Every structure is written in structure tokens, then in C-alpha cells.
CSV table of C-alpha atoms and ligand atoms in Angstrom, one decimal:
chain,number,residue,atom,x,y,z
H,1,UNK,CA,69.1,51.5,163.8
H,2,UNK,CA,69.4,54.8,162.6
H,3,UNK,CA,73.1,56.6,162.5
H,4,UNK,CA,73.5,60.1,162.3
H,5,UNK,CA,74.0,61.3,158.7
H,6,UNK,CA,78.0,63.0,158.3
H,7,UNK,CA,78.0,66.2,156.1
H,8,UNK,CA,78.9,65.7,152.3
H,9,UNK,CA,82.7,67.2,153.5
H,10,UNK,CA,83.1,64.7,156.0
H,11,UNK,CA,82.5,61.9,153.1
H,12,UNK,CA,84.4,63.2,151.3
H,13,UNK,CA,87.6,64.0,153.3
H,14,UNK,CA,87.4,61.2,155.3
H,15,UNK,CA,87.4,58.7,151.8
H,16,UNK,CA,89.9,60.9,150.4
H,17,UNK,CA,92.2,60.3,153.2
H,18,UNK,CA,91.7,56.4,153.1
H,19,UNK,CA,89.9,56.4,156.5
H,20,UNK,CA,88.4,52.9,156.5
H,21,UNK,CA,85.7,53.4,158.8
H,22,UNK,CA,84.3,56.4,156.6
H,23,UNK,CA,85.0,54.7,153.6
H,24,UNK,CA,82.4,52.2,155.0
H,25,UNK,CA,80.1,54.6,156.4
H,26,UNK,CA,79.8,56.3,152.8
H,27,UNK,CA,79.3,52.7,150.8
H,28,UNK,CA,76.8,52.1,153.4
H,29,UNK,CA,75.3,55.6,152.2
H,30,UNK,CA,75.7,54.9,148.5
H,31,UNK,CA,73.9,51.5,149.6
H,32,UNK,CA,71.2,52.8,150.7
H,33,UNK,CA,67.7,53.1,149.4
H,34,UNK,CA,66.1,56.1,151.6
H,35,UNK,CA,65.9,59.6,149.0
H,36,UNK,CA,67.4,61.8,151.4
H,37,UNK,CA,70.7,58.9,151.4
H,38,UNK,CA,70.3,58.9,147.8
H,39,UNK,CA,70.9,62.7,147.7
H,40,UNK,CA,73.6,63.0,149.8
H,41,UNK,CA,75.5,60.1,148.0
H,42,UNK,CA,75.1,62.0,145.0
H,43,UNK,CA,76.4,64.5,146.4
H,44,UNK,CA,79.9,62.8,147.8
H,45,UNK,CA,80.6,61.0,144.5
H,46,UNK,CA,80.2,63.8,142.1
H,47,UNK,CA,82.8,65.5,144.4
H,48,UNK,CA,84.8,61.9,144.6
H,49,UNK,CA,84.8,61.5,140.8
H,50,UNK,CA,88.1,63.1,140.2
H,51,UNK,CA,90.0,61.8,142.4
H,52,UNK,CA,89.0,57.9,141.0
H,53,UNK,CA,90.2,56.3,137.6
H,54,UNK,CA,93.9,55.6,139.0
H,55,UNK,CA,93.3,52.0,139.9
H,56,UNK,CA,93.2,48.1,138.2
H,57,UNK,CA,89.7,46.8,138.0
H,58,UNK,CA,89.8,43.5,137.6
H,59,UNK,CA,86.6,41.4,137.6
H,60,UNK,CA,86.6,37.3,138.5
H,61,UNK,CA,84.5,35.0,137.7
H,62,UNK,CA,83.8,31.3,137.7
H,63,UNK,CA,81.2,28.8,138.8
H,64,UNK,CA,80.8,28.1,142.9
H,65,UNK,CA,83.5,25.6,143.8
H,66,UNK,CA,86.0,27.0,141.2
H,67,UNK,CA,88.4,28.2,144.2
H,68,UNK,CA,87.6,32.2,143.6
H,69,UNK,CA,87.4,33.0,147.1
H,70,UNK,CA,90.3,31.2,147.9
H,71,UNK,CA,92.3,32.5,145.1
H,72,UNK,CA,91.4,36.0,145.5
H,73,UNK,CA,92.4,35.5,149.1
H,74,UNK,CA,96.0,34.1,147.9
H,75,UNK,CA,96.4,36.2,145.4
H,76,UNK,CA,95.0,39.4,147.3
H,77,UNK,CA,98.0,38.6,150.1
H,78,UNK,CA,100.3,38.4,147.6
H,79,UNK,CA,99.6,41.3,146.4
H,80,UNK,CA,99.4,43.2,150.2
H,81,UNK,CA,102.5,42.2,150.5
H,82,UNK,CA,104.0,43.9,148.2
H,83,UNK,CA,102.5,46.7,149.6
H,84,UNK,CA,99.7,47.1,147.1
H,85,UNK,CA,96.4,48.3,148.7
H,86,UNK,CA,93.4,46.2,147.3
H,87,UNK,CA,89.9,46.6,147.4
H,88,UNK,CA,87.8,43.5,146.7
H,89,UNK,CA,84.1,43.9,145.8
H,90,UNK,CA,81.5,41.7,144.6
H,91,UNK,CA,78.2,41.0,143.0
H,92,UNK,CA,76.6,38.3,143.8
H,93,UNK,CA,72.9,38.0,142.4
H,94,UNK,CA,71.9,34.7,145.3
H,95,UNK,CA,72.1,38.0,147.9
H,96,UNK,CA,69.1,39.5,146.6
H,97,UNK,CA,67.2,36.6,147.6
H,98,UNK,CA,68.5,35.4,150.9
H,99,UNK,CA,69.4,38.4,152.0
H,100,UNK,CA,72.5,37.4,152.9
H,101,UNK,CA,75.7,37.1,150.7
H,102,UNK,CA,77.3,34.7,150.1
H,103,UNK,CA,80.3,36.4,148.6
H,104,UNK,CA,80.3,38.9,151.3
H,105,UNK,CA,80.2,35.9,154.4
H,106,UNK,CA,82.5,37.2,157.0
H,107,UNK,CA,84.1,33.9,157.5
H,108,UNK,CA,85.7,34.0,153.5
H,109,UNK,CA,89.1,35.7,152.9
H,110,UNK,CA,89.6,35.8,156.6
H,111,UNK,CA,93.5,36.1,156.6
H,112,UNK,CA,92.8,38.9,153.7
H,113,UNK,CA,90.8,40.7,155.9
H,114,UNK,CA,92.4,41.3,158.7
H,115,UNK,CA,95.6,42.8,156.4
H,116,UNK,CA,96.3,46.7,156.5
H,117,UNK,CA,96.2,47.0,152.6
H,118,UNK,CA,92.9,44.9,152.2
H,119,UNK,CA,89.7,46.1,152.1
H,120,UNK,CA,86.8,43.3,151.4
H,121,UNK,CA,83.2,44.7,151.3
H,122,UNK,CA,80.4,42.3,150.9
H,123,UNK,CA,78.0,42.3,148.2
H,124,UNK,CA,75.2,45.4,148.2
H,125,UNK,CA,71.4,43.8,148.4
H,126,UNK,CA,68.2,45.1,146.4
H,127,UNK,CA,66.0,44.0,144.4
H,128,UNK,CA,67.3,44.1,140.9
H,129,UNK,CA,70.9,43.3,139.6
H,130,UNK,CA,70.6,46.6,138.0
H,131,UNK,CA,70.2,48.2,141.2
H,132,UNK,CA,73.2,45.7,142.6
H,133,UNK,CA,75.2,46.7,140.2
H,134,UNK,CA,75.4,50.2,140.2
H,135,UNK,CA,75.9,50.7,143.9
H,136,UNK,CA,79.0,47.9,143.2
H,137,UNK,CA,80.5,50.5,140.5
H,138,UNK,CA,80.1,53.6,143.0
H,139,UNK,CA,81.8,52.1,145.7
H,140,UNK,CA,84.3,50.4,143.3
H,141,UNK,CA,84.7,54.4,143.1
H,142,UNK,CA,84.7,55.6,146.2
H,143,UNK,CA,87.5,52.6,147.5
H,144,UNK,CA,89.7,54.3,144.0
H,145,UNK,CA,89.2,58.1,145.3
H,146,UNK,CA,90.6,55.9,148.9
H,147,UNK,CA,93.9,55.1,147.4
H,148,UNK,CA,93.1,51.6,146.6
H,149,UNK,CA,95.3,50.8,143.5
H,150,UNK,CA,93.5,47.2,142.7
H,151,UNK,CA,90.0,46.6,142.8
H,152,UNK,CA,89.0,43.0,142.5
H,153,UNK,CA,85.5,42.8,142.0
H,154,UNK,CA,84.2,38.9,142.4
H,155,UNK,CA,80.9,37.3,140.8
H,156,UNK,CA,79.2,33.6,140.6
H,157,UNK,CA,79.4,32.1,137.0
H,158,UNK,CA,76.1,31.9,136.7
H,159,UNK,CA,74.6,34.1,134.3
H,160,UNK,CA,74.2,38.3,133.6
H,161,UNK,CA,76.3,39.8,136.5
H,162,UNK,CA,79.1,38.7,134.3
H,163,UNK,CA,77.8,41.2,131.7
H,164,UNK,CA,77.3,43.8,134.7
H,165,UNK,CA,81.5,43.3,136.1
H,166,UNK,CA,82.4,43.6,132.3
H,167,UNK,CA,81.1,46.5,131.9
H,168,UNK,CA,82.7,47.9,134.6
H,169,UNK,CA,86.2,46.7,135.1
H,170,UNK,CA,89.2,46.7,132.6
H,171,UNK,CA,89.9,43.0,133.2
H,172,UNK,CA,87.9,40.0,133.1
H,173,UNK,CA,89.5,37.1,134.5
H,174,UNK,CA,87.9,33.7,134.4
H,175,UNK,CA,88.8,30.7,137.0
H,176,UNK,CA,88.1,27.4,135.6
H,177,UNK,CA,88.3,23.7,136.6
H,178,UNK,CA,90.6,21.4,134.7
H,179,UNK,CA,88.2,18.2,133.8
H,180,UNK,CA,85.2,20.4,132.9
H,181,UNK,CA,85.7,20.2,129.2
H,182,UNK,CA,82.3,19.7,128.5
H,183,UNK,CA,81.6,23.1,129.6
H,184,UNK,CA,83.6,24.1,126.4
H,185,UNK,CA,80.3,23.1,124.7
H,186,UNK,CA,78.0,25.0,126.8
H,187,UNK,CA,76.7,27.7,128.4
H,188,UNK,CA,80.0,29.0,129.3
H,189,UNK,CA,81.0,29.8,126.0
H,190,UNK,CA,79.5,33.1,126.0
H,191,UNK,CA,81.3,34.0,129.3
H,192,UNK,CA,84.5,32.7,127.6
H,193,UNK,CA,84.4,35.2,125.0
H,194,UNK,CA,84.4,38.1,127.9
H,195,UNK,CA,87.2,36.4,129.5
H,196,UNK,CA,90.7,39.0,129.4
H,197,UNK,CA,92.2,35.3,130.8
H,198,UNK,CA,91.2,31.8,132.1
H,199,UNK,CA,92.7,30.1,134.9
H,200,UNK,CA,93.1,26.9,135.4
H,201,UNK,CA,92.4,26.9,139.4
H,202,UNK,CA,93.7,23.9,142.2
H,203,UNK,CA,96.6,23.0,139.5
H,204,UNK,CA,98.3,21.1,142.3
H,205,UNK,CA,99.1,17.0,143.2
H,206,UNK,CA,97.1,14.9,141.1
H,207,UNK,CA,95.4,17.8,139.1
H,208,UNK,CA,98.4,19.0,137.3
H,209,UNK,CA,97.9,16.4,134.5
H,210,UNK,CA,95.0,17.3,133.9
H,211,UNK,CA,95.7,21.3,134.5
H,212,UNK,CA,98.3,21.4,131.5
H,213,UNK,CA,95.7,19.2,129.2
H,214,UNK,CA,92.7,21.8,130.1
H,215,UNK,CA,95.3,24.7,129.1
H,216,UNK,CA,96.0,23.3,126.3
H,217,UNK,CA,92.1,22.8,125.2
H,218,UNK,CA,91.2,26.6,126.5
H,219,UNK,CA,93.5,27.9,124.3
H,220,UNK,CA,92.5,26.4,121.1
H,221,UNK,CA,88.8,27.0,122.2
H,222,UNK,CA,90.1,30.5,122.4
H,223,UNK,CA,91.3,30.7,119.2
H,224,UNK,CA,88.3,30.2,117.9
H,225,UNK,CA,86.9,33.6,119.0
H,226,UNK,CA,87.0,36.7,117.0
H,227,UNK,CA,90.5,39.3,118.2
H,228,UNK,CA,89.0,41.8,120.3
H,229,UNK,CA,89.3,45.5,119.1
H,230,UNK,CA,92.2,46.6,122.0
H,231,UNK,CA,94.2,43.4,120.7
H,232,UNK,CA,94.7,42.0,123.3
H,233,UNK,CA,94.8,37.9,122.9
H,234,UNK,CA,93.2,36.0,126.0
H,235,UNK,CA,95.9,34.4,127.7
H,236,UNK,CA,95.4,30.7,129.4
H,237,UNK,CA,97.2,30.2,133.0
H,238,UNK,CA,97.2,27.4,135.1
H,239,UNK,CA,97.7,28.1,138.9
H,240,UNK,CA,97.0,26.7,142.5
H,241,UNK,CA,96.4,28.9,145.5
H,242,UNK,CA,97.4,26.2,147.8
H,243,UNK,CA,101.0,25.8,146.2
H,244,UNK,CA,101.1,29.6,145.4
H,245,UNK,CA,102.1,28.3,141.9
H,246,UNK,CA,101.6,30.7,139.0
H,247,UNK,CA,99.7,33.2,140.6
H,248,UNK,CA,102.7,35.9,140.7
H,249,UNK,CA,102.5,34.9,137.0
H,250,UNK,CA,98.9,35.6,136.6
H,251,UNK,CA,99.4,38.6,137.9
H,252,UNK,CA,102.8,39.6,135.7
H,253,UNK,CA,100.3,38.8,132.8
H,254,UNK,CA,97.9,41.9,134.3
H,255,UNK,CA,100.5,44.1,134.7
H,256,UNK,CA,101.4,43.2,130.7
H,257,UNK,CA,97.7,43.7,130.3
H,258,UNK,CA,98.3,47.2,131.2
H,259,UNK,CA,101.0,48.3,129.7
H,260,UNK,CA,99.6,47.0,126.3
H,261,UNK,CA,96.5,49.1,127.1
H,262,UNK,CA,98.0,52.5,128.2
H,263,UNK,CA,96.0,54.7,125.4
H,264,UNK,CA,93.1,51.7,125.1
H,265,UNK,CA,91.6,51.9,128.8
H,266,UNK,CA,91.0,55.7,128.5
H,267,UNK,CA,88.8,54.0,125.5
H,268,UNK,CA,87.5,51.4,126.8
H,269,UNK,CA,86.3,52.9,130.2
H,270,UNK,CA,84.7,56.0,128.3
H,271,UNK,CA,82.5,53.4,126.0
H,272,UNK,CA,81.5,51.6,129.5
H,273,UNK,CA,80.8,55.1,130.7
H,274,UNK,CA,78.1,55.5,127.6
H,275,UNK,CA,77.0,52.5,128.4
H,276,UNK,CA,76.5,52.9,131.8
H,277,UNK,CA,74.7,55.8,131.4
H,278,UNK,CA,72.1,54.1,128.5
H,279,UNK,CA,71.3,51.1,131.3
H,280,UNK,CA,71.1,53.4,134.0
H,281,UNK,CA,68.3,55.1,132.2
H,282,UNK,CA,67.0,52.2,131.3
H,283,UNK,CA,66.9,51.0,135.2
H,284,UNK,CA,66.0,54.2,136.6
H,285,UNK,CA,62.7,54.3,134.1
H,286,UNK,CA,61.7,50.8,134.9
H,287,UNK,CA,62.3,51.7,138.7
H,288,UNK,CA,60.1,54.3,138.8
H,289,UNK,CA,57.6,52.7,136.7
H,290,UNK,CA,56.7,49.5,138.6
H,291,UNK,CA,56.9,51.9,141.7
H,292,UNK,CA,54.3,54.2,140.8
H,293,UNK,CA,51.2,53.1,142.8
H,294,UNK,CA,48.7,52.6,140.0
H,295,UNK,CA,50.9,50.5,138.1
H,296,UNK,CA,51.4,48.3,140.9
H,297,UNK,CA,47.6,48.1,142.2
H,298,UNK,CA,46.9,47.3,138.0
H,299,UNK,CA,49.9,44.7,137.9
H,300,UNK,CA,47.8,41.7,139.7
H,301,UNK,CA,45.0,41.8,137.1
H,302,UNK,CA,47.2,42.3,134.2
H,303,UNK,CA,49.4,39.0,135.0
H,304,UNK,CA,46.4,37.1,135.5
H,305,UNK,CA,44.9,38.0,131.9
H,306,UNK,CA,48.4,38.1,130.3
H,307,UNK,CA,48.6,34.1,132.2
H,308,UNK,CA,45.0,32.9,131.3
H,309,UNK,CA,45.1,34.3,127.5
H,310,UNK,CA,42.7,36.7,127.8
H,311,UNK,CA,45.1,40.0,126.8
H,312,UNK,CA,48.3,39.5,124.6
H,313,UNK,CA,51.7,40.7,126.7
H,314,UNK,CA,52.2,43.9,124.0
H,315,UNK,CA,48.8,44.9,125.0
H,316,UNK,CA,49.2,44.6,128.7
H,317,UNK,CA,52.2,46.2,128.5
H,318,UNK,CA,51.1,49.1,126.9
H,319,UNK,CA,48.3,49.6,128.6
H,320,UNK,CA,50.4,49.9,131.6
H,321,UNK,CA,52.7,52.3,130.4
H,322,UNK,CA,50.0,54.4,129.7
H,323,UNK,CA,48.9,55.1,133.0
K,1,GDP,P1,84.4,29.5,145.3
K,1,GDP,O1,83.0,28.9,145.6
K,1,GDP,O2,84.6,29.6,143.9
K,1,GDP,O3,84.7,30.7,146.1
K,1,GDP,O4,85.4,28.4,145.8
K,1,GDP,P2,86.3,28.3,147.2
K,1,GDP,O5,87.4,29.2,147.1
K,1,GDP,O6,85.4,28.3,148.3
K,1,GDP,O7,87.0,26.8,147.0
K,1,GDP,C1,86.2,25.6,146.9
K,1,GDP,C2,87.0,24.5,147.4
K,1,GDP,O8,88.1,24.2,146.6
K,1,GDP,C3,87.5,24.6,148.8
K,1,GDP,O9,87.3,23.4,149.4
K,1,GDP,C4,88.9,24.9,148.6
K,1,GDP,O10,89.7,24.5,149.7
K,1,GDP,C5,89.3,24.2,147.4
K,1,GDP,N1,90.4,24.9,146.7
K,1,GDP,C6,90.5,26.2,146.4
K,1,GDP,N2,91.6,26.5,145.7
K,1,GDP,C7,92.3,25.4,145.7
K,1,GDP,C8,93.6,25.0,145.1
K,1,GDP,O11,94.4,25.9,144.6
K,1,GDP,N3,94.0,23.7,145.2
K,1,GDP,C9,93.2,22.8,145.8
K,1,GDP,N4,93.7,21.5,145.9
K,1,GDP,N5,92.0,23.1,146.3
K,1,GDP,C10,91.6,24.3,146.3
């Protein structure tokens, strides 16, 4: 069902003055894939750009099971509470396929949701993480120009949407089991070395042992890693969202994040910016490639001969992009 398209103004002024039903209305716009949307979301964020920059982002990440929902729920009350208003955000890669989120499922975060300083908008859907990605930044944008001070933007530790939230938040935290040691070995290692922080989630009853030996491990693993250029050193926490223990220090340790970073984030969000732009070209080309209709009528034939042999891949390729 169609709804009736507001005028770029009424975007605007209704996002700028933290309307939540707008706010929604022009994510939904951003969202969408239609040109004439497209246009109009243009539009409303080159007007919203100045107004955003003024807010924590603050990407988290661990593996299904890790306790991120949960955490950002305990953490995201704590944080309402003290009268902060927080936006949280995700990507979540498993949408694209079900057509569902999981990240986004209504049922998650449900005491967050209903608070007046909490926004929680479920993953965008498309094809292509690129594609997910960027319409996660814009509205991690438009919720900043709506007065939202933290952003948390959520992701499943299971490969490149990592790289995507890195590259667009100033934070990286990463929630992590106690008892996963092996891990240490594997393919999280190259999450690890993203990671602003790790904590050590469900450090409660019997798990506290094992909590403070994890800790321990984490931080010599850290170690390990070359300094990153803002020197900053990646700080281990331990913390339970059932007890409420450490996550007000968890969040201190943000806060000291900050203030260590006052003349780095200008920095660091201007190389993401250059970045940003580079994959957005890069996405943007590839976009309009495979959706130009002679490429995809050629596409077919060309995987077959690639499959069976017959053509190399360089070849193939080419040829395509010549059409
Ligand atoms: P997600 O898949 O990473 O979002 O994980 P969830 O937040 O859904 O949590 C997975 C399971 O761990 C749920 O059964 C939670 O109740 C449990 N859990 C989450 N946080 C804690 C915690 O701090 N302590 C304990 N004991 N259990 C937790």
C-alpha cells in the first residue's frame, strides 16, 4: 500500500523536531527502492546533513546467543534513564534472505521500546549488504539530525557487516562469551582487532569464574595487536545484563573513549567519509551494471561457460563489461 509522499520540508522539519512518526516515515523513504523515493531522500538528507555529527555511534557485535539483544536492551534503559535519548539500529545480513529480521523482531528489546527516549528500528532489507548498509548510515543520520545523542547500531558476528558498522560508527564494541577460548584461535580474530572493547557478557552465578579467566585471556590476546593510530588501547570488561553488573562501567569506559578522542573523531569520521564515498561508487557501478538488461539476459550463458570451462572468469567478465 501506497502512502502519500510528504514534501522534502515536512521531512525535514518534522525529523528536526524529533517527531517519531516522521522520523519513521522518512527512514521508510530513505529505505526505499522506487527512483522517485530515492530522489526525494536525497533531497531531505542533504538538507539533514548539518544538523547530524553531534551523537555517539557505537556499533555491537558478537555471535547469535552472545546476549546483544538483551544487553543492548539493559544497557539502552540504563541509559534512558538517565535521560539520554538512544537510537538503536542494526544490520543484519540473515534479513536479506528471509525477508524478515531478525534483529529488527518486534518481540526483542520490548521494555526498550516502549521508553520515551528509545528509538529501535529494524534492520533495512535489499539485496546487497552494500545496499543494507548505506540506508543503515542515512538513517543512523537522520535519528542524529532527531536529537538522538547515542546511536547503537547492532550486527551478527558472522562476517563483513562488521567491516560495514566499522566504518561507520566511532566505537566498536564486541560481546563475547567467557569459555569460548578457542575462538581466540579463529575466525574471530580479525573482528577482534576492530574491537574499541570486548565484553565478557552473562558474567553472573556460576559464570563469574570463568568471566574473570576470559578477561584475563582477551587482554593478553589483545596485546598482541598492533596500537591503533588514535591510541586508544582496547579495553576488556566483564558484565551481566541480568545483574546490571558492570555495564554503567562499560559505559564510563565510552564516555573515556570520548574524551580521549575530542580532536581524533573529527579524523576519524572524515577518513570513513572518503571511504564511504570510494564503496559507494564502487556499489552504485556494480548496481547499475548487473541491472542493465543486456547484462542480465547475457549473465545465464556466461555462468554456464565460466562453470563448465569453456571461457575463463577474466574473459567473461570482460566481455560483460563491455556491453
Ligand atoms: P543475541 O542472539 O546475541 O541477541 O542474544 P540474546 O540477547 O537473545 O541472549 C541469548 C540468551 O542469553 C537468552 O536466553 C538470554 O536470556 C541469555 N542472556 C543474555 N544476557 C544474559 C546475562 O547477562 N546473563 C545470563 N545469565 N543470561 C543472559
Amino acid at each position: 500500500s501506497r502512502r502519500k509522499r510528504l514534501s522534502v520540508n515536512e521531512y525535514v522539519d518534522g525529523v528536526l523536531e524529533s517527531n517519531t512518526i516522521v522520523l519513521s516515515r522518512t527512514i521508510t523513504l530513505v529505505e526505499s527502492n522506487l527512483t522517485e523515493d530515492q530522489i526525494l531522500a536525497e533531497q531531505v538528507l542533504a538538507k539533514i546533513l548539518p544538523h547530524t555529527g553531534s551523537s555517539k555511534r557505537i556499533g555491537i557485535t558478537g555471535v547469535p546467543g552472545v546476549g546483544k539483544s538483551t544487553f543492548i536492551e539493559a544497557m539502552g534503559l540504563h541509559l534512558a534513564e538517565m535521560g539520554k535519548k538512544l537510537a538503536v539500529l542494526a544490520v543484519d545480513p540473515s534479513s536479506q534472505k528471509s525477508g524478515g529480521s531478525i534483529l529488527g523482531d518486534k518481540t526483542r528489546m520490548e521494555q526498550l521500546s516502549h521508553h520515551r527516549n528509545a528509538y529501535i528500528r529494524p534492520s533495512a532489507t535489499g539485496a546487497s549488504l552494500g545496499g543494507v548498509a548505506n540506508k543503515t548510515r542515512e538513517t543512523m543520520l537522520l535519528c542524529e539530525a532527531a536529537g538522538y545523542e547515542t546511536i547503537f547500531i547492532e550486527t551478527v558476528g558472522v562476517g563483513q557487516s562488521e567491516v560495514a558498522v566499522k566504518g561507520m560508527v566511532d566505537f566498536f564494541l564486541l560481546l563475547m562469551l567467557a569459555g569460548a577460548g578457542d575462538e581466540l584461535q579463529g575466525i574471530k580474530k580479525g573482528i577482534m582487532e576492530m574491537a574499541d572493547a570486548i565484553a565478557i557478557t552473562k558474567a553472573d552465578q556460576e559464570n563469574i569464574a570463568a568471566s574473570k579467566k576470559a578477561k584475563a585471556e582477551y587482554q593478553n590476546a589483545l596485546h598482541l595487536f598492533p596500537p591503533s593510530d588514535t591510541g586508544w588501547s582496547p579495553k576488556v570488561l566483564t558484565c551481566s545484563a541480568v545483574t546490571q553488573q558492570g555495564l554503567d562501567e562499560i559505559w564510563q569506559m565510552i564516555e573515556q573513549y570520548f574524551d580521549h578522542m575530542t580532536s581524533g573523531l573529527d579524523q576519524l569520521r572524515r577518513h570513513q567519509n572518503v571511504s564511504w564515498m570510494h564503496e559507494t561508487i564502487g556499489y552504485l557501478l556494480k548496481n547499475n551494471f548487473y541491472h542493465k538488461p543486456e547484462v542480465a539476459k547475457l549473465i545465464p550463458e556466461m555462468e554456464k561457460q565460466v562453470g563448465f570451462g569453456k571461457i575463463t572468469p577474466q574473459a567473461a567478465a570482460r566481455e560483460l563489461i563491455r556491453l
